Short mmCIF file of C-alpha atoms and ligand atoms in Angstrom, two decimals:
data_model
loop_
_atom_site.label_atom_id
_atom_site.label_comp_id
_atom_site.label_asym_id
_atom_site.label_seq_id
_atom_site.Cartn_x
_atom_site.Cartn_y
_atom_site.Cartn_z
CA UNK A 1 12.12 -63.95 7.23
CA UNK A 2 9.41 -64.82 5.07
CA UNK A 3 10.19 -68.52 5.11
CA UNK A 4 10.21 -68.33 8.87
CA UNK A 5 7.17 -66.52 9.36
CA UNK A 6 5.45 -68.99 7.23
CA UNK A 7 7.04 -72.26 8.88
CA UNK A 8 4.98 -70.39 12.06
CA UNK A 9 2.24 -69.88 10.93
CA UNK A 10 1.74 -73.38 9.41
CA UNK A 11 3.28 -75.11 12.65
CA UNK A 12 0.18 -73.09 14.60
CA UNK A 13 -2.56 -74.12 12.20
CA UNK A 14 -1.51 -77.57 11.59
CA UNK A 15 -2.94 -80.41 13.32
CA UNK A 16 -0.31 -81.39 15.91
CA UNK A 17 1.01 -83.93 13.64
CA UNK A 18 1.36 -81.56 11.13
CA UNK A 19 5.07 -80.70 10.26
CA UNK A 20 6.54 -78.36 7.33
CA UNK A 21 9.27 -77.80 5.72
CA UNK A 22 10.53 -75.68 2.66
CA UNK A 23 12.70 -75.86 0.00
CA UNK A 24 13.79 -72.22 -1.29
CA UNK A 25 15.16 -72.67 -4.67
CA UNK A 26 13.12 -72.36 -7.31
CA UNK A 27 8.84 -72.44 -6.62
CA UNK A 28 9.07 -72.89 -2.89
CA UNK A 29 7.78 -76.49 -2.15
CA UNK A 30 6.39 -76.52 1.45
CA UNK A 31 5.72 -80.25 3.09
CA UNK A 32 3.09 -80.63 5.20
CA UNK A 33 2.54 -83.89 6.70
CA UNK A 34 -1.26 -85.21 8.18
CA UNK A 35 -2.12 -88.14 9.58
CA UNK A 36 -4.51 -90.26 7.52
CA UNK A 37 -8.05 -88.96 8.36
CA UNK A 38 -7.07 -85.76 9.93
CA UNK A 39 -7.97 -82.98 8.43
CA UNK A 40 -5.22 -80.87 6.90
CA UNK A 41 -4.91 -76.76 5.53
CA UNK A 42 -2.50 -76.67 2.78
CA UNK A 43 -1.20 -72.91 2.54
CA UNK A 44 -0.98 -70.60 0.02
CA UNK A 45 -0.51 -66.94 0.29
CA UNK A 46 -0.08 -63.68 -1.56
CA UNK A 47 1.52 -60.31 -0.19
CA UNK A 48 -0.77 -59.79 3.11
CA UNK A 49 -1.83 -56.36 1.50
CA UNK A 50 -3.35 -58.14 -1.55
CA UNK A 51 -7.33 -58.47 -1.96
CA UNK A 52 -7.70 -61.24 -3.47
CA UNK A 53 -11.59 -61.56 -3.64
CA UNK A 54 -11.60 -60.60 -7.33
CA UNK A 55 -8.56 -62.75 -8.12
CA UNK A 56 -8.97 -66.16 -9.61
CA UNK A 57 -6.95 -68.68 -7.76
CA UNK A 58 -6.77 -72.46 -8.86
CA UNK A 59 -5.61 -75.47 -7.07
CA UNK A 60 -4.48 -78.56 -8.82
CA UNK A 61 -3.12 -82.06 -7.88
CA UNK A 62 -0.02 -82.85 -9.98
CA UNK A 63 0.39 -86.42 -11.05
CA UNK A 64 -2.35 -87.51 -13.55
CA UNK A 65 -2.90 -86.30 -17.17
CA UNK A 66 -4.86 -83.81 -17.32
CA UNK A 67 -4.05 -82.70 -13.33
CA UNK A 68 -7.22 -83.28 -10.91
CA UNK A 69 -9.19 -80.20 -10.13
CA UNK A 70 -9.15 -79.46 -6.31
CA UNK A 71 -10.47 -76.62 -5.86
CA UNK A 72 -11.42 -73.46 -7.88
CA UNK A 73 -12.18 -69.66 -6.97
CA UNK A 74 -13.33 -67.50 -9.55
CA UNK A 75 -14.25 -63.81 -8.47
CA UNK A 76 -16.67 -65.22 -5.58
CA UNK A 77 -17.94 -68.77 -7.58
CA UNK A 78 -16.00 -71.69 -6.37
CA UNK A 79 -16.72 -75.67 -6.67
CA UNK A 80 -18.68 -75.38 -2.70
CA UNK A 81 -21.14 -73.23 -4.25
CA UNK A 82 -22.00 -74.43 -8.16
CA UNK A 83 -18.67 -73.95 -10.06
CA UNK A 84 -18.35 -77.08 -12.05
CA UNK A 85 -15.12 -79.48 -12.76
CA UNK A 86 -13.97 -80.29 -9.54
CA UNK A 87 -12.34 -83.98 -9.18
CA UNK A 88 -14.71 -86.59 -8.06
CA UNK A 89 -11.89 -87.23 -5.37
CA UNK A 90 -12.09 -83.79 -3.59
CA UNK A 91 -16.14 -83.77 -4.13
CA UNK A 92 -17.37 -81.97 -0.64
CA UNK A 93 -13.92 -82.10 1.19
CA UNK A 94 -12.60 -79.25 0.27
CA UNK A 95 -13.07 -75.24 1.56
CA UNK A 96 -11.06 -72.10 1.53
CA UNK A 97 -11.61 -69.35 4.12
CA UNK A 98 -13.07 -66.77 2.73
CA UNK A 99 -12.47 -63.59 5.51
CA UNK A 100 -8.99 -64.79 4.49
CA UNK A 101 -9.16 -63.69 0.91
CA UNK A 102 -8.64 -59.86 2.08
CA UNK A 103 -5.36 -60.66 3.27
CA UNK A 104 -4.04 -62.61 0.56
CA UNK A 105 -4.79 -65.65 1.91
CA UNK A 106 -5.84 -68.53 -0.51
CA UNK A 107 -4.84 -71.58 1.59
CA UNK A 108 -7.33 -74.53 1.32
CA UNK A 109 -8.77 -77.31 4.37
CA UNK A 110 -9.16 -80.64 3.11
CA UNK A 111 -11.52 -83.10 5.15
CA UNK A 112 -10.66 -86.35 6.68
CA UNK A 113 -7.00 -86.73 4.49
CA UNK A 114 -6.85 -90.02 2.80
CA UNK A 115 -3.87 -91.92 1.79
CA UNK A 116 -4.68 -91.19 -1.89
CA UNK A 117 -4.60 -87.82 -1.00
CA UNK A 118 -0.56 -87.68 -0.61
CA UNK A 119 1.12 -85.79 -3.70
CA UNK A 120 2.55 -82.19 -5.11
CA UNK A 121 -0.42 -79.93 -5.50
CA UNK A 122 -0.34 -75.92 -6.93
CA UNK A 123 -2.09 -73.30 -6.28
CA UNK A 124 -1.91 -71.29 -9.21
CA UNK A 125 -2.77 -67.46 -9.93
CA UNK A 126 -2.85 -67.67 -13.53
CA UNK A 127 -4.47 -64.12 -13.70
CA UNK A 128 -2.82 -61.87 -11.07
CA UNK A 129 -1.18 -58.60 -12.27
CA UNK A 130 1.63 -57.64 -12.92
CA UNK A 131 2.04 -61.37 -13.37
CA UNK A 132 0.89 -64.74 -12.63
CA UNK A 133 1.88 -66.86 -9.74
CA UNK A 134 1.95 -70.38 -8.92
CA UNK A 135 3.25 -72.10 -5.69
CA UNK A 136 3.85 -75.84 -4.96
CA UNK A 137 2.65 -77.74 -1.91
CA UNK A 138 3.20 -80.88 -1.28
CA UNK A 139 1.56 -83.28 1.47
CA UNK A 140 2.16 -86.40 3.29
CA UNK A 141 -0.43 -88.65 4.36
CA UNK A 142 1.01 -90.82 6.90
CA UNK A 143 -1.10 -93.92 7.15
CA UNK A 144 -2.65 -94.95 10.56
CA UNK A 145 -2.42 -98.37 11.65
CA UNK A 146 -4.94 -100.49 10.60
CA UNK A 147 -3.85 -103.96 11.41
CA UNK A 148 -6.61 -105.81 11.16
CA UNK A 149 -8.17 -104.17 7.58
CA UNK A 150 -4.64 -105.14 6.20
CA UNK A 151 -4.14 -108.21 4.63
CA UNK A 152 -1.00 -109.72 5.26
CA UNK A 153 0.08 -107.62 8.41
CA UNK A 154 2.45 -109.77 10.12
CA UNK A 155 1.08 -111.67 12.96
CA UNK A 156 3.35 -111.87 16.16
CA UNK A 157 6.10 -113.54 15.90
CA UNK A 158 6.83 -116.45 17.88
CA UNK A 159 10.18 -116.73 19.49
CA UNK A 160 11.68 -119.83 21.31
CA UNK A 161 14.72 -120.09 23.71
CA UNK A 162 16.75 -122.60 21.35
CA UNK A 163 19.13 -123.89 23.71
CA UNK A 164 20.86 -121.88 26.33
CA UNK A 165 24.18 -122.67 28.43
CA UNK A 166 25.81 -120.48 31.48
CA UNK A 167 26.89 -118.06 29.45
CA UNK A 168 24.52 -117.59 26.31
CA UNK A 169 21.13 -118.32 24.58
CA UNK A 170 20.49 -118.71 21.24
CA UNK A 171 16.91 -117.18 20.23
CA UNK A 172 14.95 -117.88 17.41
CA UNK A 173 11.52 -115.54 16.14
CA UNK A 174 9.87 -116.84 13.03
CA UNK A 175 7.36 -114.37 11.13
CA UNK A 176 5.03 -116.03 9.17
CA UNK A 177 3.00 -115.31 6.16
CA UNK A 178 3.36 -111.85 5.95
CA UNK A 179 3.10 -109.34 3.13
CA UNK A 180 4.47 -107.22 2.14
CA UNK A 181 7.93 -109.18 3.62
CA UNK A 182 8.77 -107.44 6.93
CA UNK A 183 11.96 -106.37 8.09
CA UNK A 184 12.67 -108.70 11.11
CA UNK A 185 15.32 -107.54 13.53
CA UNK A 186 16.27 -108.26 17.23
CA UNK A 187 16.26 -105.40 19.70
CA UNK A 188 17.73 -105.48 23.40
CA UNK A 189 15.87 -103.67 26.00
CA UNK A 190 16.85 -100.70 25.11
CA UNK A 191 15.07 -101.12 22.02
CA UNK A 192 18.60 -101.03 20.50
CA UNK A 193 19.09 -103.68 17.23
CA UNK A 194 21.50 -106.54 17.79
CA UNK A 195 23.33 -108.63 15.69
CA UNK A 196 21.88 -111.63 14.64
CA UNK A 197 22.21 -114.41 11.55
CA UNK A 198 21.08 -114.04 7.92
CA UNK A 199 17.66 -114.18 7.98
CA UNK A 200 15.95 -117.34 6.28
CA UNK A 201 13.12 -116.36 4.17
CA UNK A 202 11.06 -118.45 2.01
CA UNK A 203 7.71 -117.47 0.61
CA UNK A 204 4.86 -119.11 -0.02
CA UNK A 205 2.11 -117.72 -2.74
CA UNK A 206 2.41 -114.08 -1.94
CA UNK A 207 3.33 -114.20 1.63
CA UNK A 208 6.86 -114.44 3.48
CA UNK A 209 7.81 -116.72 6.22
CA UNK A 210 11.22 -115.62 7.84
CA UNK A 211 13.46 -116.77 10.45
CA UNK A 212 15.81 -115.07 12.58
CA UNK A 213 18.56 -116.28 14.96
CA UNK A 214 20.63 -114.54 17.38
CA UNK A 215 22.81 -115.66 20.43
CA UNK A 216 22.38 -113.58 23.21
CA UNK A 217 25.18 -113.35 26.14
CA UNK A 218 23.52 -111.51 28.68
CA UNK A 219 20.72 -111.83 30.93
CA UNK A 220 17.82 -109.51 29.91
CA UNK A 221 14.58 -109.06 27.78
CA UNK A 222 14.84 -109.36 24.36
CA UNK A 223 12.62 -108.65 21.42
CA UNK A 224 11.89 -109.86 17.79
CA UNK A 225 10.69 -107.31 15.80
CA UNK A 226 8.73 -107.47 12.56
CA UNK A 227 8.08 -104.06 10.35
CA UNK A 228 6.15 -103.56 6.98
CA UNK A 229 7.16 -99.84 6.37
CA UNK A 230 4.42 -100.04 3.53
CA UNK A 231 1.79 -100.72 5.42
CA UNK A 232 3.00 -98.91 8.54
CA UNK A 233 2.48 -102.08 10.51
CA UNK A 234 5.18 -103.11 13.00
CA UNK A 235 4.66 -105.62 16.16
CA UNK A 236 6.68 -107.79 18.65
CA UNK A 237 7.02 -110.40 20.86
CA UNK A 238 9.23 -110.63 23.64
CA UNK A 239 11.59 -113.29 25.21
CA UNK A 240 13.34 -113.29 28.64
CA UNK A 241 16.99 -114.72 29.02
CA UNK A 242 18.09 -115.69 31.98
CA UNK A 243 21.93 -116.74 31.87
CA UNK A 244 24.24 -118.64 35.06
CA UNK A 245 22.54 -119.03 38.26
CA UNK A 246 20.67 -121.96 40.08
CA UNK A 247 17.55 -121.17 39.09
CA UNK A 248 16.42 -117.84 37.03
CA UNK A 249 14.92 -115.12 38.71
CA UNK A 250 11.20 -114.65 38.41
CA UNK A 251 10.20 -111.62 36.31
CA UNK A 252 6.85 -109.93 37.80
CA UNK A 253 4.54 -107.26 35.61
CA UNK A 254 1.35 -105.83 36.85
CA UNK A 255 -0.79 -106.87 33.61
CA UNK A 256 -3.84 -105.31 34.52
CA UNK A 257 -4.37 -102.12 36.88
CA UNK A 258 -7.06 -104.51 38.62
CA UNK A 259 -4.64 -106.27 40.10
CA UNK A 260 -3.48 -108.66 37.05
CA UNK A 261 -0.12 -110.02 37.91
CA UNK A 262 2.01 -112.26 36.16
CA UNK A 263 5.50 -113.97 36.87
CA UNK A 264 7.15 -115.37 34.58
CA UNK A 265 10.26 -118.03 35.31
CA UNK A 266 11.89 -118.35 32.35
CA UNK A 267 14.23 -121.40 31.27
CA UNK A 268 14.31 -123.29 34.70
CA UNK A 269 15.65 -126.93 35.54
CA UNK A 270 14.39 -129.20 37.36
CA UNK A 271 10.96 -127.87 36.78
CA UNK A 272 10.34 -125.32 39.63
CA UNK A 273 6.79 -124.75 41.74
CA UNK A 274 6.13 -121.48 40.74
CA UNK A 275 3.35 -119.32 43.39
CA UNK A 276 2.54 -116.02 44.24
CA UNK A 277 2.28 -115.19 48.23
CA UNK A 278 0.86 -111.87 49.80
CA UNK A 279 2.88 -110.44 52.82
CA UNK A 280 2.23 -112.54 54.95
CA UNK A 281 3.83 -115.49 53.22
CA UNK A 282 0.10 -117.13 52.11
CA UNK A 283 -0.14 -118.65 49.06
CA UNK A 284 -2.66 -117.15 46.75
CA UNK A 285 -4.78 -118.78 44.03
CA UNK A 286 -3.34 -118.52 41.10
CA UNK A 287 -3.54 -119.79 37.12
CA UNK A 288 -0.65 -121.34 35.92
CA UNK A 289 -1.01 -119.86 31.95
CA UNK A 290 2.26 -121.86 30.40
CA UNK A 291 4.24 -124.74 31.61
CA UNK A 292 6.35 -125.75 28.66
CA UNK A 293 9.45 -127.17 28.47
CA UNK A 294 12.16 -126.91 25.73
CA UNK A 295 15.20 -128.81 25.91
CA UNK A 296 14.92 -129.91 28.97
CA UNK A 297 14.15 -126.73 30.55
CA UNK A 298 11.06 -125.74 32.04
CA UNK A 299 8.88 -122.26 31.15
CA UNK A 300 6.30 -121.44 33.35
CA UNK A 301 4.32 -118.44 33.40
CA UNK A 302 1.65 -117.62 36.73
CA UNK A 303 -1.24 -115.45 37.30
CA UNK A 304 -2.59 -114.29 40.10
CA UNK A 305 -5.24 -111.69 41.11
CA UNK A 306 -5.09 -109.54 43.62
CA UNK A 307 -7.92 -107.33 45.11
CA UNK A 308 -5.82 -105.37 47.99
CA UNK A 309 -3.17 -103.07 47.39
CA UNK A 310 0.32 -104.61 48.52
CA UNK A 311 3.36 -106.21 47.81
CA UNK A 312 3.26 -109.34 46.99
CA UNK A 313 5.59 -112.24 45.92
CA UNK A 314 6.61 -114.51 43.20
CA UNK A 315 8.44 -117.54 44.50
CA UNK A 316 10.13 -120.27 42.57
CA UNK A 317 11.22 -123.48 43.94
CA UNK A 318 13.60 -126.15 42.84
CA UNK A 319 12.70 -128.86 45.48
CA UNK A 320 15.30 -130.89 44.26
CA UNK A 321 18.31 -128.16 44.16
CA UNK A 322 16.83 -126.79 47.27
CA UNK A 323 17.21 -123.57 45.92
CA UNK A 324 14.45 -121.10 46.22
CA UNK A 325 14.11 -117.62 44.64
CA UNK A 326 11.36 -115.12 44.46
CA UNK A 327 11.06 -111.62 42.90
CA UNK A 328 8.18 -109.18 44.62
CA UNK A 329 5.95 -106.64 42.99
CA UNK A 330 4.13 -103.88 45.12
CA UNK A 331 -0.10 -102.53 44.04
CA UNK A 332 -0.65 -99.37 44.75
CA UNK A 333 -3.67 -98.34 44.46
CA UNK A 334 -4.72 -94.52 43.45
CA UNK A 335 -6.55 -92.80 45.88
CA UNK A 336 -8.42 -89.68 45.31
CA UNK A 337 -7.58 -87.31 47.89
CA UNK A 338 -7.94 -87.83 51.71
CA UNK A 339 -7.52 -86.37 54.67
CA UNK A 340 -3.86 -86.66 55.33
CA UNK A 341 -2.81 -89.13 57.96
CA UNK A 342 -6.09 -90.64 58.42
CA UNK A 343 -7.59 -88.47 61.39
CA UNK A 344 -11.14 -89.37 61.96
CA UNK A 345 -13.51 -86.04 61.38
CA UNK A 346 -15.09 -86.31 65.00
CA UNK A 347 -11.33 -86.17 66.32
CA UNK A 348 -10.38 -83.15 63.87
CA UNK A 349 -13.55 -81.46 64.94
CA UNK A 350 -13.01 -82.13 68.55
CA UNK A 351 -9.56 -80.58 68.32
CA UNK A 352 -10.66 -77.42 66.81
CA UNK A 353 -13.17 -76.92 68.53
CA UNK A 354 -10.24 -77.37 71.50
CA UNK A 355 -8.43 -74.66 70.19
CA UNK A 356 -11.36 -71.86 69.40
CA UNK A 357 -12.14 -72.63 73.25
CA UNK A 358 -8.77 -71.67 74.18
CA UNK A 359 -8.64 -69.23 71.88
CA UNK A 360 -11.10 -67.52 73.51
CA UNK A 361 -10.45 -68.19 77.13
CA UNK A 362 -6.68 -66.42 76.45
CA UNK A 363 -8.06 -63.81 74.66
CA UNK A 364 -11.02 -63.36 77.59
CA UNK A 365 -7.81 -63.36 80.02
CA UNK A 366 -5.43 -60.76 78.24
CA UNK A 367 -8.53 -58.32 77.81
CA UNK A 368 -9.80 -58.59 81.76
CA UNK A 369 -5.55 -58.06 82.66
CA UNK A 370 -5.61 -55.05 80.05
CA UNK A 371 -8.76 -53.80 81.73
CA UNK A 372 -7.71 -54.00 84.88
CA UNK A 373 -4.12 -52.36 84.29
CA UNK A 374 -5.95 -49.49 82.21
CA UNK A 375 -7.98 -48.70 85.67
CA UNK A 376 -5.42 -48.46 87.45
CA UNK A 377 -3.54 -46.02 84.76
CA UNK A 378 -6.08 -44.01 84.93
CA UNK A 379 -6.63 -43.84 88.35
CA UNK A 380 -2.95 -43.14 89.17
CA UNK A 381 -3.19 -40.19 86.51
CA UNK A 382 -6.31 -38.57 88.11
CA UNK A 383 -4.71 -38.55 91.57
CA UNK A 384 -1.19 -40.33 91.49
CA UNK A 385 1.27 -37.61 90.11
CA UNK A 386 -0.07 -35.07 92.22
CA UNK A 387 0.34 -36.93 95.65
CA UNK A 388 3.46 -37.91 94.39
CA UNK A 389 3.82 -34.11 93.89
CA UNK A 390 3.08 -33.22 96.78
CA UNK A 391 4.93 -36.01 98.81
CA UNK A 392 8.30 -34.59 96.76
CA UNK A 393 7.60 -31.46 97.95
CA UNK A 394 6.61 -32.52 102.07
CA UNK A 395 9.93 -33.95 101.12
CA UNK A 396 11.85 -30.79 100.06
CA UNK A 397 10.73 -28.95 103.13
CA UNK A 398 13.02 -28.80 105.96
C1 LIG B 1 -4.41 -68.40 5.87
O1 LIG B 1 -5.60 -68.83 6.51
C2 LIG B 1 -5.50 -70.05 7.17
C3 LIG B 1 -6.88 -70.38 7.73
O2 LIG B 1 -7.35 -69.41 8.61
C4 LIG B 1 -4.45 -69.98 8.23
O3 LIG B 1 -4.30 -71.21 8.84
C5 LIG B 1 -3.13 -69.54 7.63
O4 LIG B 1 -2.17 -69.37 8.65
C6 LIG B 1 -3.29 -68.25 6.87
N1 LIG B 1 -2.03 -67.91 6.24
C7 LIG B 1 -1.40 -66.75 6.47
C8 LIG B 1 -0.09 -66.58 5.81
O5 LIG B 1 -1.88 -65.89 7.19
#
């Protein structure tokens, strides 16, 4: 129950990333995990019904000879307000919560987490009756990414379409000069790992150069994948395979909300005219960004801008096959809200102003009918049932 309530309350006063965990055996050991520069609370509590304002309370990082001093409460003096001996490391980054000390509560924020921070620390209560306690804490620092203050993140790999027949393609990615040496795998599209060959890795001073074949047999995106763990660096780069068929089918992306696009025709042979058209079949300008060919096979990638929201076209053609294939992409554009259905305002006006008119016209109506029924009621009740009286009785007479 205890464990639970505590796995709560940390999971509510954690950053998000925050996560704990904790061991029961022996001195609990509860995990909390931070991202790098967050700011984190380790906890640490007593019995809720324990004051703990005249307690001493000490919290250590384990690790070094002698421990480092992290923070220190002695009956009201504490390292934020002229206790001496903190660690140089924890100099101004660390606080406790002081309306917490009534309850119990010793737990600890440390500012802007850094890697170095990452260890077992204790919070000890050397001097609590009837006798001393001391808990174990221990916290992760994950590290952010930081690509470009890392020496030796990998750069992107570069993959190549080797040589490809109907029914496969053989891909190679080479990562080079990386440290500390990545993990290199290929992934599908479903971000699922694929086989591939022994990886060839040489190294050159400190850095790793690696090289990683696979042969693909289906159509489909594929992706080279290079992770350093240690450094919490990973990045891609992505090939398309097109397999059997004339001529491969253009892949479109939207690069750029502004109306970036790019299509891509992978592979093709003869080299194909590659152009983007609008709906109406116009050819638009358009950049051609790559035009390489590799064995014999041509792969050309096309940009075009577009201003108006759409669907347009990517068109490839093989002149010489006559074979012509095209993949389409659609801009949308997100509108804030308008009046549905595009009905001018003088026309919506004009129409309600229809309707109170006839509004009041039918009500005018029903009222003057009402009016003039109501008359007549009440003239038939001052002198209708008594004629009517009477003419029953004229009636009734012989
Ligand atoms: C102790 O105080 C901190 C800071 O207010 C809070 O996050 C934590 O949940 C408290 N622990 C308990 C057990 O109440």
């Amino acid at each position: 129950m205890e464990l639970l309530a505590l796995l709560f309350l940390s999971f509510c006063f954690l950053t998000l990333s925050g996560r704990t965990f904790a061991a029961e055996s022996g001195t609990p050991v509860t995990t909390v995990t931070v991202k790098e520069d967050d700011d984190v609370i380790l906890p640490c509590s007593l019995d809720t019904n324990v004051n703990i304002e005249k307690v001493l309370f000490d919290w250590k990082k384990e690790g070094t000879v002698p421990q480092k001093e992290v923070f220190m409460y002695v009956e009201g003096n504490h390292y934020n307000n002229g206790l001496p001996g903190q660690d140089e490391q924890f100099r101004d980054r660390v606080s406790h919560f002081p309306e917490e000390l009534k309850y119990g509560n010793a737990s600890i924020r440390i500012k802007q987490t850094k890697l170095e921070d990452k260890g077992i620390y204790t919070c000890d209560f050397p001097r609590l009756q009837p006798e001393p306690k001391i808990f174990r804490i221990e916290l992760v620092v994950e590290g952010r990414l930081k690509v470009r203050n890392v020496p030796g993140a990998a750069p992107h790999p570069s993959v190549t379409n080797l040589d490809q027949t109907n029914d496969w393609a053989l891909l190679k990615c080479d990562v080079k000069g990386a440290y500390p040496k990545p993990t290199v795998e290929w992934w599908d599209s479903n971000n699922q790992t694929i086989p591939f060959e022994e990886p060839q890795v040489s190294k050159k001073g400190e850095h790793f150069y690696i090289t990683l074949k696979t042969t693909v047999k289906k159509t489909g995106r594929y992706r080279c994948v290079a992770t350093q763990k240690e450094i919490h660096h990973q990045i891609y780069k992505e090939i398309n395979v097109h397999l059997n068929g004339a001529g491969p089918k253009p892949y479109v992306t939207i690069l750029k909300e502004n109306g970036l696009l790019e299509c891509e025709v992978p592979g093709a042979s003869p080299k194909p005219t590659v152009e983007w058209w609008d709906s109406d079949n116009k050819t638009l300008p358009s950049k051609t960004v790559q035009d390489e060919e590799q064995q014999g096979r041509f792969h050309v990638i096309v940009q075009t801008t577009v201003t108006e929201p759409g669907c347009y076209r990517c068109v490839a053609t093989q002149m010489e096959k006559w074979h012509r294939i095209s993949s389409e992409i659609c801009v949308h554009r997100e509108k804030t809200a308008q009046p549905p259905s595009g009905l001018p305002e003088w026309a919506a006006a004009l129409i309600g102003g229809f309707i109170v008119v006839v509004f009041v016209v039918a009500v005018g109506v029903v009222l003057k009918i009402k009016g003039y029924s109501l008359k007549k009621d009440l003239q038939r009740m001052e002198n209708g049932p008594s004629s009517e009286l009477e003419r029953n009785l004229t009636s009734e007479q012989p």
